[in-house]
Coordinates of C-alpha atoms in Angstrom, one line a residue:
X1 CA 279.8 107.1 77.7
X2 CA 277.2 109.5 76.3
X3 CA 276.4 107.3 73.4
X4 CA 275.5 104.7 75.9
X5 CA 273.4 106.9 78.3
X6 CA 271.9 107.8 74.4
X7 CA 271.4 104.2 73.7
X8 CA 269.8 103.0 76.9
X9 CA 267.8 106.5 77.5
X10 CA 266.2 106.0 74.5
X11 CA 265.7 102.4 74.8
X12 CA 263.9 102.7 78.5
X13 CA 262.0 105.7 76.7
X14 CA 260.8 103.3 74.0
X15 CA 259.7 100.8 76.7
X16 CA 258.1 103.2 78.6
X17 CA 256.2 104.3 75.4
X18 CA 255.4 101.0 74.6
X19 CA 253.9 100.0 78.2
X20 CA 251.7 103.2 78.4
X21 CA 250.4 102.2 74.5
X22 CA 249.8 98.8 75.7
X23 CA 247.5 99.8 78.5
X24 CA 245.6 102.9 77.6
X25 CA 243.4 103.0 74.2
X26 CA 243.6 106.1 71.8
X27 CA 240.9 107.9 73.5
X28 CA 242.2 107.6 77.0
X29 CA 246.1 108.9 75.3
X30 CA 244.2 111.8 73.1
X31 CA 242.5 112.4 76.6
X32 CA 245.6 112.4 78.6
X33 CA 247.6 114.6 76.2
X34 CA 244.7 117.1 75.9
X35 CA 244.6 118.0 80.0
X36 CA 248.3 117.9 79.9
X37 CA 248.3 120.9 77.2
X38 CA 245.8 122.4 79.3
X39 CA 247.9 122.4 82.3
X40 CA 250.8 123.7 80.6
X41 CA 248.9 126.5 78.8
X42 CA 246.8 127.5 82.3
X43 CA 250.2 127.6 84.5
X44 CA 252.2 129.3 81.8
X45 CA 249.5 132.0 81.2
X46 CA 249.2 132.8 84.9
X47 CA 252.8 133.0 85.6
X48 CA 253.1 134.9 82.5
X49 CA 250.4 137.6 84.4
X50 CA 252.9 137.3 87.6
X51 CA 249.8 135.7 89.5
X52 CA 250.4 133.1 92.4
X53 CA 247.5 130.6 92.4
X54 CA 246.4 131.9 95.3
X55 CA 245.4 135.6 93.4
X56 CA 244.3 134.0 90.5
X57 CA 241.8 131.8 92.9
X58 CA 240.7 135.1 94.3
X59 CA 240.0 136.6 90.8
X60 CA 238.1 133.9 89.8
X61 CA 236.2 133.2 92.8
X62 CA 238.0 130.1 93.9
X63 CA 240.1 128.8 96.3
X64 CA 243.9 128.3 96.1
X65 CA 243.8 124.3 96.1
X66 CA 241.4 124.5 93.4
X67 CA 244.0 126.1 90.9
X68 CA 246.6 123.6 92.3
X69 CA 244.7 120.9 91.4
X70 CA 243.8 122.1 88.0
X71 CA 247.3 123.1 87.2
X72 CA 248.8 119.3 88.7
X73 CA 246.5 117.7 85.8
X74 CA 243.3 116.7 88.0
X75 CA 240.8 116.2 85.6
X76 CA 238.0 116.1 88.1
X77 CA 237.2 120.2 87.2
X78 CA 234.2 121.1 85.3
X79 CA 234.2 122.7 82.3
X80 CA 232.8 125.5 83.8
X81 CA 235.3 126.3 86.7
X82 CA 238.4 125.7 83.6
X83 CA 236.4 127.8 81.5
X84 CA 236.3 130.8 84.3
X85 CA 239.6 130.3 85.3
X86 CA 240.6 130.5 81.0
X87 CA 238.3 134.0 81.0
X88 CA 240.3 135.4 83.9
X89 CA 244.2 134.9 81.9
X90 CA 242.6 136.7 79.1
X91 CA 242.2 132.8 77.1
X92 CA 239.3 130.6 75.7
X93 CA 238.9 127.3 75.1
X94 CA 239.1 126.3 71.6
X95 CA 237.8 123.4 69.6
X96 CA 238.4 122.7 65.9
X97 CA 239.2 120.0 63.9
X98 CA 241.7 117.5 64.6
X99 CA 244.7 118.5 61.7

C-alpha cells in the first residue's frame, strides 16, 4: 500500500510540477520562490521573538492585517514596509549573487 501511495504521490507531484512550469516563466517561478522564503523567514523570525502579529505591527508602526498579509505571501508590500518590518526582528534584506 505505501509503495502505491509513493508511486501516485509522486506522480501527481510531478504533474503538479509540470503544470505550474508550463504556465509561469522563470522569472515569475524565481519570483514566486523568493516571497515564499521571505514569508517563511519573516513568520519564523517573529515567532522565534514570541511576537503575535499584532505586537510586532505595533513595533513597527503597522497595523495587524498588514503583517498578516505579508506573512500569507501578498506581494503587494513595498519594500519599504518589508524592510521596516526586517529591522524590527533584528534581520536585513540581503542581495548577492545568484550561486
Amino acid at each position: 500500500m505505501n509503495d502505491e501511495i509513493r508511486k501516485y504521490g509522486s506522480s501527481v507531484g510531478d504533474d503538479a510540477n509540470d503544470f505550474i512550469n508550463s504556465i509561469l516563466t522563470k522569472e515569475e517561478m524565481a519570483e514566486v520562490a523568493f516571497e515564499a522564503q521571505l514569508m517563511a523567514e519573516l513568520t519564523k523570525a517573529r515567532k522565534e521573538k514570541r511576537l503575535t502579529q499584532k505586537e510586532l505591527g505595533e513595533l513597527c508602526g503597522l497595523p495587524q492585517q498588514t503583517i498578516a498579509r505579508i506573512e500569507e505571501g501578498d506581494g503587494s508590500q513595498s519594500i519599504s514596509t518589508v524592510t521596516k518590518v526586517l529591522a524590527v526582528l533584528g534581520k536585513r534584506l540581503y542581495i548577492g549573487n545568484l550561486v
